[in-house]
XYZ file of C-alpha atoms in Angstrom:
616
model
C 45.373 24.909 49.189
C 42.203 24.949 51.333
C 43.498 28.203 53.314
C 43.794 29.850 49.621
C 40.631 28.804 48.793
C 39.072 30.116 51.876
C 41.123 33.615 51.372
C 39.614 33.890 47.732
C 36.065 33.259 49.160
C 36.516 35.743 51.957
C 38.063 38.694 49.707
C 35.287 37.886 46.867
C 32.661 38.369 49.701
C 34.486 41.714 50.810
C 34.585 43.076 47.166
C 30.870 42.460 46.952
C 29.941 44.099 50.012
C 32.307 47.094 49.438
C 30.928 47.050 45.754
C 34.495 47.437 44.313
C 34.857 46.716 40.508
C 38.560 45.491 39.988
C 38.483 45.618 35.996
C 37.661 49.219 36.474
C 39.752 52.472 37.392
C 41.621 53.234 39.859
C 42.241 49.326 39.897
C 42.990 48.624 36.240
C 44.447 51.054 33.895
C 44.157 51.397 30.077
C 46.385 48.809 29.307
C 44.671 46.407 31.652
C 47.418 46.446 34.161
C 46.630 46.575 37.948
C 46.565 50.384 39.573
C 48.333 51.461 42.670
C 45.053 51.260 44.267
C 45.413 47.315 44.659
C 47.880 47.943 47.150
C 45.660 50.117 49.575
C 43.006 47.706 48.963
C 45.055 44.862 49.796
C 46.573 46.623 53.362
C 42.750 47.348 54.410
C 41.547 43.517 53.814
C 44.963 42.200 55.211
C 44.172 43.952 58.695
C 40.385 42.775 58.552
C 41.738 39.099 57.765
C 45.084 39.150 59.874
C 46.726 37.552 57.088
C 50.217 38.705 55.038
C 49.497 41.786 53.077
C 51.442 40.320 49.900
C 49.207 37.037 50.118
C 46.470 39.082 49.920
C 47.545 41.213 47.359
C 48.361 38.221 45.221
C 45.034 36.874 45.589
C 43.386 40.101 44.801
C 45.576 40.397 41.733
C 44.329 37.022 40.666
C 40.643 37.678 40.895
C 40.950 40.863 38.721
C 42.682 39.003 36.302
C 40.074 36.480 36.026
C 37.332 39.368 35.958
C 38.974 40.904 32.972
C 39.448 37.508 31.427
C 35.580 36.788 32.062
C 34.993 40.619 30.353
C 36.571 39.767 27.423
C 34.716 36.397 26.939
C 31.652 38.105 26.981
C 32.527 40.542 24.382
C 33.423 37.995 22.251
C 30.698 35.837 23.031
C 28.720 38.772 21.813
C 30.543 39.648 18.829
C 31.251 35.920 17.523
C 28.869 33.783 19.529
C 31.657 31.435 20.861
C 30.705 30.883 24.356
C 33.538 29.924 27.062
C 32.773 26.900 29.241
C 35.522 26.524 32.403
C 36.232 22.730 32.352
C 37.123 21.159 35.977
C 39.417 18.217 35.427
C 39.974 15.392 37.616
C 42.590 15.628 40.203
C 45.590 14.247 38.482
C 45.295 16.807 35.889
C 44.414 19.526 37.922
C 46.390 22.909 38.060
C 46.084 26.405 39.688
C 45.042 27.972 36.564
C 41.585 27.895 34.946
C 40.892 25.613 32.234
C 38.836 27.101 29.689
C 37.325 25.997 26.367
C 35.802 28.078 23.480
C 33.087 26.330 21.647
C 29.543 27.049 19.696
C 26.776 25.908 21.436
C 25.040 24.670 18.461
C 27.354 21.255 18.559
C 26.266 18.072 20.062
C 27.153 17.062 23.376
C 29.558 14.364 21.429
C 31.098 16.825 19.838
C 31.815 18.769 22.886
C 33.227 15.321 24.593
C 35.833 14.711 21.802
C 36.922 18.891 21.850
C 37.611 18.129 25.704
C 39.319 14.917 25.351
C 41.457 16.356 22.679
C 42.616 19.559 24.187
C 43.277 17.906 27.878
C 44.543 14.539 26.641
C 41.797 12.317 27.557
C 40.327 9.078 25.924
C 36.916 9.850 24.660
C 35.195 6.703 25.834
C 36.280 7.154 29.263
C 35.143 10.100 30.251
C 31.753 11.888 31.435
C 30.648 15.516 31.474
C 28.396 16.985 33.765
C 26.889 20.155 33.466
C 24.212 22.093 35.056
C 23.964 18.928 37.588
C 22.976 16.747 34.834
C 24.929 14.098 32.641
C 25.966 15.454 29.008
C 23.456 13.746 26.732
C 25.652 12.929 23.598
C 22.830 13.227 21.069
C 21.602 16.362 21.836
C 22.983 19.781 20.766
C 24.434 22.253 23.893
C 21.685 24.565 23.583
C 18.794 21.950 23.735
C 20.703 21.121 27.181
C 20.643 24.492 28.705
C 24.467 25.183 28.324
C 25.029 28.770 28.482
C 28.339 31.187 28.068
C 30.341 30.988 31.303
C 28.880 27.698 32.529
C 30.987 25.127 34.255
C 31.754 21.635 33.206
C 32.733 18.440 35.178
C 35.034 15.847 33.774
C 34.699 12.381 35.250
C 37.380 10.081 34.127
C 36.295 6.316 34.489
C 39.856 5.152 35.221
C 40.726 4.617 38.732
C 44.207 5.931 38.458
C 46.538 8.195 36.632
C 48.455 6.142 33.641
C 51.967 5.648 34.531
C 54.333 5.881 31.532
C 56.885 3.668 32.779
C 54.242 0.909 33.455
C 54.221 -1.747 30.662
C 52.003 -1.649 28.249
C 50.259 -4.741 29.444
C 49.140 -2.628 32.452
C 47.876 0.018 30.706
C 45.737 -2.224 28.235
C 44.282 -3.712 31.778
C 43.334 0.285 32.817
C 41.677 0.239 29.380
C 39.839 -2.801 29.962
C 38.649 -1.750 33.392
C 37.157 1.528 32.097
C 35.343 -0.445 29.550
C 33.869 -2.954 32.263
C 32.795 0.154 34.181
C 31.127 1.946 31.421
C 29.276 -1.597 30.693
C 28.353 -2.006 34.203
C 27.050 1.382 34.011
C 24.753 0.562 30.887
C 23.948 -2.907 32.314
C 22.521 -1.288 35.573
C 20.449 1.476 33.640
C 19.058 -1.184 31.366
C 18.097 -3.765 34.431
C 16.371 -0.875 35.970
C 14.486 -0.040 33.165
C 13.147 -3.673 32.750
C 12.243 -3.758 36.836
C 10.110 -0.567 36.230
C 8.343 -1.849 33.115
C 7.585 -5.265 34.347
C 6.330 -3.575 37.862
C 3.563 -1.838 35.279
C 2.592 -4.986 33.743
C 1.722 -6.628 36.986
C -2.351 -6.944 37.319
C -2.558 -7.292 41.111
C 0.404 -6.030 43.335
C -1.524 -7.988 46.136
C -0.634 -11.244 45.070
C 2.328 -10.188 42.819
C 4.045 -7.637 44.684
C 7.259 -8.092 42.599
C 8.729 -4.948 43.737
C 7.925 -3.336 47.253
C 8.175 0.348 48.662
C 7.950 0.390 52.374
C 8.036 3.130 55.003
C 10.089 3.690 57.969
C 8.321 0.914 59.802
C 8.755 -1.730 56.900
C 4.951 -1.694 56.007
C 4.247 -1.342 52.393
C 2.965 1.998 51.117
C 0.798 2.334 48.061
C 2.226 4.691 45.432
C -0.021 6.207 42.479
C 0.662 4.517 39.312
C 1.573 7.698 37.513
C 4.755 8.172 39.764
C 5.570 4.771 40.456
C 7.913 3.792 37.589
C 9.701 6.996 38.115
C 10.207 6.339 41.828
C 11.291 2.753 41.218
C 13.989 3.853 38.722
C 14.830 6.754 41.242
C 15.244 4.552 44.207
C 16.928 1.633 42.097
C 19.549 4.131 40.482
C 20.228 5.805 44.248
C 21.165 2.309 45.647
C 23.226 1.175 42.587
C 25.051 4.491 43.526
C 25.303 4.285 46.801
C 26.874 0.789 46.573
C 29.564 2.524 44.156
C 30.090 5.052 47.103
C 30.779 2.386 49.701
C 33.461 0.889 47.430
C 34.757 4.694 46.695
C 34.198 4.575 43.082
C 33.036 7.963 42.894
C 33.345 8.726 39.309
C 30.819 5.632 38.293
C 28.314 6.941 41.598
C 28.182 10.250 40.562
C 26.202 9.347 37.294
C 23.837 7.059 38.910
C 23.007 9.542 41.389
C 22.474 12.115 38.982
C 20.284 9.983 37.098
C 18.185 9.022 40.230
C 17.940 12.931 41.180
C 16.221 13.394 37.497
C 13.578 10.591 38.141
C 12.613 11.839 41.690
C 11.973 15.458 40.040
C 9.207 13.472 38.040
C 7.524 12.891 41.173
C 5.229 15.041 43.187
C 6.050 17.402 46.073
C 3.736 15.642 48.231
C 5.460 12.197 47.770
C 8.953 13.579 48.345
C 7.866 15.303 51.088
C 6.584 11.847 52.835
C 9.808 10.015 52.496
C 13.371 10.760 53.153
C 14.703 9.142 50.352
C 15.358 12.274 48.401
C 16.856 14.203 51.011
C 19.519 11.683 51.282
C 20.307 11.714 47.844
C 20.780 15.349 47.873
C 23.655 14.516 50.632
C 25.022 11.536 48.565
C 25.486 14.044 45.395
C 27.110 16.518 47.460
C 29.409 13.861 49.396
C 30.187 12.607 46.076
C 31.471 16.012 44.683
C 33.714 16.477 47.848
C 35.154 13.235 47.408
C 35.996 13.982 43.791
C 37.491 17.525 45.053
C 34.999 19.088 42.761
C 33.285 21.243 45.634
C 34.827 24.497 44.173
C 32.151 24.252 40.720
C 29.211 23.491 43.205
C 27.233 26.744 42.515
C 23.986 24.812 43.850
C 25.881 23.254 46.886
C 23.825 25.690 49.035
C 20.669 24.856 47.447
C 21.225 21.091 47.534
C 22.044 20.896 51.361
C 19.137 23.520 51.901
C 16.688 21.372 50.336
C 18.037 18.371 51.902
C 17.165 20.258 55.235
C 13.768 21.303 54.354
C 12.698 17.451 53.450
C 14.027 16.176 56.382
C 11.847 18.720 58.411
C 8.878 17.785 56.188
C 9.535 13.893 56.448
C 10.574 14.179 60.379
C 8.760 16.941 61.487
C 9.829 19.718 63.827
C 12.455 18.424 66.432
C 11.843 14.921 64.745
C 8.373 14.707 66.748
C 6.973 12.938 63.709
C 9.566 10.369 63.456
C 9.493 9.818 66.867
C 5.707 9.062 66.812
C 6.319 6.649 63.776
C 9.444 4.863 65.150
C 9.762 5.654 68.630
C 13.251 6.969 68.237
C 15.376 9.102 65.983
C 18.733 7.525 66.634
C 19.295 6.010 63.256
C 18.141 9.112 61.649
C 20.639 11.279 63.552
C 23.568 9.985 61.218
C 21.914 11.789 58.596
C 21.961 15.156 60.398
C 25.551 14.520 61.068
C 26.412 14.119 56.932
C 24.330 17.183 56.764
C 25.774 19.443 59.453
C 29.255 18.465 58.317
C 28.788 18.881 54.508
C 27.059 22.440 55.396
C 30.384 23.255 57.487
C 32.594 22.503 54.169
C 30.379 24.415 52.017
C 30.322 27.440 54.247
C 33.971 27.008 54.567
C 34.691 27.287 50.995
C 32.152 30.241 50.493
C 34.389 31.999 53.148
C 31.702 32.263 55.940
C 33.768 31.296 58.796
C 31.223 31.511 61.612
C 28.729 29.850 59.749
C 31.090 26.998 58.902
C 32.249 26.650 62.663
C 28.846 26.597 64.199
C 27.924 23.560 61.550
C 31.064 21.662 62.220
C 30.410 22.086 66.406
C 27.001 20.649 65.628
C 28.672 17.674 63.557
C 31.306 17.111 66.459
C 28.563 17.176 69.116
C 26.210 14.602 67.222
C 29.293 12.289 66.733
C 30.040 12.335 70.231
C 26.382 11.451 70.728
C 26.261 8.725 68.071
C 29.632 6.964 69.580
C 29.301 3.334 70.189
C 31.015 1.677 73.086
C 32.436 -1.616 71.358
C 31.879 -3.473 74.864
C 28.240 -2.887 74.700
C 28.146 -4.152 71.377
C 29.800 -7.419 72.320
C 27.586 -7.901 75.027
C 24.599 -7.537 72.692
C 26.270 -10.297 70.428
C 26.507 -12.394 73.025
C 22.633 -12.181 73.234
C 22.205 -13.354 70.004
C 21.687 -9.957 68.185
C 23.616 -9.234 64.967
C 26.123 -6.693 65.094
C 23.859 -4.166 62.866
C 21.116 -4.582 65.369
C 23.128 -3.736 68.303
C 24.449 -0.431 66.606
C 20.885 0.346 65.980
C 19.467 -0.584 69.344
C 22.072 1.148 70.945
C 21.772 4.422 69.236
C 17.761 4.463 69.670
C 18.153 3.973 73.442
C 20.815 6.283 74.188
C 23.547 3.424 74.994
C 21.465 1.357 77.362
C 22.124 -2.035 77.001
C 19.117 -3.532 78.499
C 16.758 -0.997 76.881
C 18.446 -1.827 73.478
C 18.051 -5.221 73.875
C 14.234 -4.975 74.476
C 14.221 -2.595 71.636
C 15.566 -5.018 69.193
C 13.480 -7.760 70.280
C 10.298 -5.327 70.005
C 11.565 -4.558 66.597
C 11.831 -8.117 65.556
C 8.354 -8.915 66.912
C 7.079 -6.086 64.785
C 8.589 -7.277 61.601
C 7.277 -10.642 62.260
C 3.810 -8.976 62.828
C 4.023 -7.118 59.441
C 5.210 -10.205 57.922
C 2.129 -12.333 59.316
C -0.209 -9.513 57.915
C 1.162 -9.285 54.694
C 0.834 -13.150 54.610
C -2.743 -12.724 55.425
C -3.493 -10.258 53.275
C -2.144 -12.328 50.477
C -4.380 -15.483 51.543
C -7.569 -13.538 51.353
C -6.730 -11.983 48.213
C -6.366 -15.612 46.759
C -9.423 -16.699 48.150
C -11.078 -14.141 46.547
C -9.732 -14.768 43.344
C -10.540 -18.905 43.544
C -14.139 -17.337 44.212
C -14.226 -15.513 41.028
C -12.750 -18.156 38.960
C -15.373 -20.621 40.382
C -17.989 -18.275 39.309
C -16.206 -18.781 35.465
C -13.771 -15.821 35.213
C -10.041 -16.269 34.477
C -7.298 -15.700 36.877
C -5.991 -12.648 34.817
C -9.790 -10.910 34.894
C -10.170 -12.015 38.568
C -7.114 -10.301 39.684
C -7.790 -7.040 37.611
C -11.381 -6.673 38.914
C -10.042 -7.138 42.735
C -7.335 -4.779 42.016
C -9.652 -2.013 41.128
C -11.936 -2.947 44.066
C -9.230 -2.485 46.095
C -9.959 -6.221 47.419
C -13.515 -6.089 47.938
C -15.190 -8.946 46.369
C -18.683 -7.716 46.052
C -17.361 -4.552 44.357
C -14.959 -6.722 41.846
C -18.240 -8.921 40.865
C -20.029 -5.712 40.158
C -17.311 -4.728 37.976
C -16.846 -7.752 36.135
C -20.629 -7.971 35.636
C -20.736 -4.287 34.268
C -17.689 -4.916 31.897
C -18.238 -8.441 30.317
C -15.374 -7.718 27.976
C -13.057 -8.206 30.976
C -13.737 -11.825 30.294
C -11.508 -11.774 27.579
C -8.773 -11.016 29.789
C -7.772 -14.677 29.464
C -4.865 -16.517 30.850
C -4.363 -18.297 27.216
C -3.150 -17.128 24.129
C -5.147 -14.157 23.000
C -5.974 -15.682 19.493
C -7.496 -18.525 21.492
C -9.799 -16.071 23.438
C -11.200 -14.144 20.227
C -11.992 -17.755 18.604
C -15.819 -18.399 19.082
C -17.315 -21.517 18.529
C -20.914 -22.713 17.708
C -22.457 -23.193 20.895
C -24.052 -26.617 21.745
C -28.231 -27.009 21.554
C -27.777 -28.155 25.294
C -26.286 -25.380 26.452
C -28.952 -22.830 24.250
C -31.713 -24.983 25.713
C -30.560 -24.475 29.190
C -30.549 -20.674 28.857
C -33.798 -20.398 27.175
C -34.894 -22.925 30.074
C -34.041 -20.072 32.401
C -36.316 -17.496 30.484
C -33.666 -15.923 28.060
C -34.235 -15.549 24.204
C -32.827 -18.033 22.166
C -31.158 -15.913 19.585
C -29.570 -13.878 22.821
C -28.756 -16.960 24.227
C -26.922 -18.337 20.898
C -25.112 -14.971 20.983
C -24.116 -14.866 24.494
C -22.600 -18.390 24.103
C -20.583 -17.655 21.219
C -19.064 -14.535 22.826
C -18.329 -16.450 26.135
C -17.110 -19.813 24.389
C -19.708 -21.861 25.610
C -19.432 -20.799 29.254
C -23.124 -21.034 30.336
C -22.505 -19.423 34.043
C -20.956 -16.524 32.379
C -23.467 -16.069 29.654
C -26.246 -16.265 32.363
C -24.806 -13.622 34.365
C -24.176 -11.211 31.598
C -27.745 -11.803 30.270
C -29.205 -11.226 33.696
C -27.200 -8.116 34.256
C -28.309 -6.576 30.987
C -31.979 -7.231 30.888
C -31.886 -10.489 28.921
C -29.579 -9.127 26.008
C -26.088 -8.527 25.266
C -24.322 -5.040 25.936
C -23.656 -3.156 22.579
C -19.927 -3.304 22.436
C -20.040 -7.727 22.946
C -23.336 -7.386 19.937
C -20.284 -5.969 17.725
C -18.294 -8.776 18.464
C -20.695 -11.355 17.677
C -21.299 -9.570 14.348
C -17.871 -9.358 13.254
C -17.447 -13.031 13.856
C -20.590 -13.935 11.871
C -18.933 -13.752 8.651
C -16.384 -16.456 9.861
C -18.379 -19.458 10.926
C -16.516 -21.479 13.593
C -14.717 -24.955 11.909
C -15.999 -27.014 15.062
C -18.990 -26.792 17.113
C -18.628 -27.036 21.178
C -19.853 -30.574 22.474
C -19.343 -29.500 25.956
C -21.088 -27.062 28.651
C -18.467 -24.358 28.352
C -15.294 -23.842 30.077
C -16.888 -23.822 33.960
C -18.106 -27.545 33.267
C -21.622 -26.394 34.720
C -24.362 -28.750 34.305
C -28.057 -28.049 34.213
C -28.426 -29.367 37.857
C -26.248 -26.395 38.989
C -28.420 -23.587 37.885
C -31.378 -22.504 39.817
C -33.816 -19.687 39.657
C -32.121 -16.784 41.828
C -35.295 -14.700 42.055
C -38.107 -14.782 44.867
C -40.815 -13.827 42.264
C -40.407 -17.187 40.800
C -41.814 -19.419 43.189
C -44.101 -21.131 40.906
C -40.494 -21.825 38.557
C -38.451 -23.157 41.230
C -41.121 -25.563 42.775
C -40.713 -27.311 39.345
C -36.946 -26.672 39.303
C -34.725 -30.100 40.807
C -33.337 -28.972 44.227
C -29.966 -28.951 42.973
C -30.634 -25.967 40.658
C -30.729 -23.605 43.663
C -26.845 -24.077 44.415
C -25.985 -21.904 41.431
C -28.008 -19.055 42.151
C -27.183 -19.102 45.762
C -23.313 -18.669 44.967
C -23.825 -15.634 42.175
C -25.960 -13.731 44.703
C -23.480 -14.396 47.743
C -21.446 -11.226 48.708
C -18.340 -13.281 49.128
C -16.804 -16.523 50.685
C -18.922 -18.335 53.239
C -22.293 -17.752 51.647
C -23.126 -13.780 52.681
C -25.874 -12.240 51.445
C -28.983 -14.138 49.723
C -29.547 -15.903 46.723
C -32.318 -13.580 45.015
C -29.594 -10.884 43.954
C -27.134 -11.217 41.172
C -25.199 -7.882 42.666
C -28.571 -6.235 42.619
C -29.638 -7.448 39.300
C -32.560 -9.844 39.637
C -32.500 -12.912 37.193
C -35.826 -13.456 34.915
C -38.334 -15.637 36.355
C -38.404 -19.282 35.149
C -40.672 -20.810 33.060
C -42.864 -23.711 33.947
C -41.297 -27.181 33.209
C -41.939 -28.302 29.824
């Protein structure tokens, strides 16, 4: 079978090179029968291929009949609008002849699936259709999905084996249940990945709540633009699920997952795809899956996918792997990917009739296989040293089979990963300290996390962001309805702000907005020249028509007393002399640049509070 496909590809290549049109005279007569010139053509090509003349003549006749059939279909499509689709069936139903299906293109994908199931004897709910590298969407029309005349469609059957009519009805029912379970698994996987990606978008500060982390070749986390993070996470999730099915040799289920991954990878920018090898590996997995499904002959884009994979590897690893060696110190693990690439390129070239190219790629694959072969005795020696089997194999490949070097490599790699984990832990600890510092100033955990995330972890910048955007205080950890409830401030809190030099009306409004939190009210008023910003003034006006039911009799959410409030301005020397000593502590905290007392007390992120009045 493979030899025949090779001869078909080779003869098709010869016909194109010689510009021979078999559907025209002298090769086809008026009755669309083969002409005498076919024998001369068969003799010519059999000599070039060193094959039997009768076999070559038979294959040329098949090519001629297919060309006439295609021409008839084209004329029919022009006159009636009925398109022809070439259907490739699963191996158990495949025959030598073509499987053609005529249909109009305004029908939906569900209607086409029903038609294919009825024509070729499938159960409708247990098949999937792949056209133009994409899974057919049941709710859209064929035209909307880019389906055209003479397109090729691949049928994937979810059942694992051929139904045997001699089996009992119970066994047949079990096979159907398996197919239903597989379909449910696919849908459950899709929904789970979507939930993961949506939850990742809701994380306020990835440094303290990473949820799902993306790392480079060395294991270090990499930053992904928020606009592409969801697409990349879905792509990697579908890819990993597809690879899991590939390992279990469930190729019919793996292919839809891999195609979904390809769709989401295409939503990422080219620069991102050139920095990671996941997209290239996905192309290899898709082509490998097609090959295992014995559908390689319908892959018009196989060459394109493999060339794309080779290009991505080059951009990611560098010419001759120099970028990869610079990052990791070796390229032993990645050689396996090139082994797969060369093997698939050899298979594709063979089925395309390119014998010389196929031989070259298969020789490359054989040479790489010899380089990657691991002596089991060497793996055993490393296992005796306490390393795992996977570590032993990867270490030996990275060190060209040298056991001593492999042991040192594995040890260094373990130390590197331990150091990375230590750095990540320390980074998280510092972020939590900064969050606690902002919480100590009266801000909620949610607001502190968001401000630090926007400031890339810089505490000074985060404080500036909070002061410049007082509405972020509403990002509270409690119920939103509770956050919007404004209580009448106590007279004691108003007196504290008035004593600091603020207007009584502004103090009352600020305390209403911040629900009695004196510290936040003072910070906001000082930052905005003694008044609330316009957007917060509207909040006060909207709430004034609905008086609160119970006044606040506490000092606010922060629990700040009068003795914790100081002047914060060097120009307020007179006022500061009359203030109790304990009041200077708050000004120092608000003015400090970060934990440990960096900075000086007079500055509130560059804004000086008003001068305190003399003590009354």
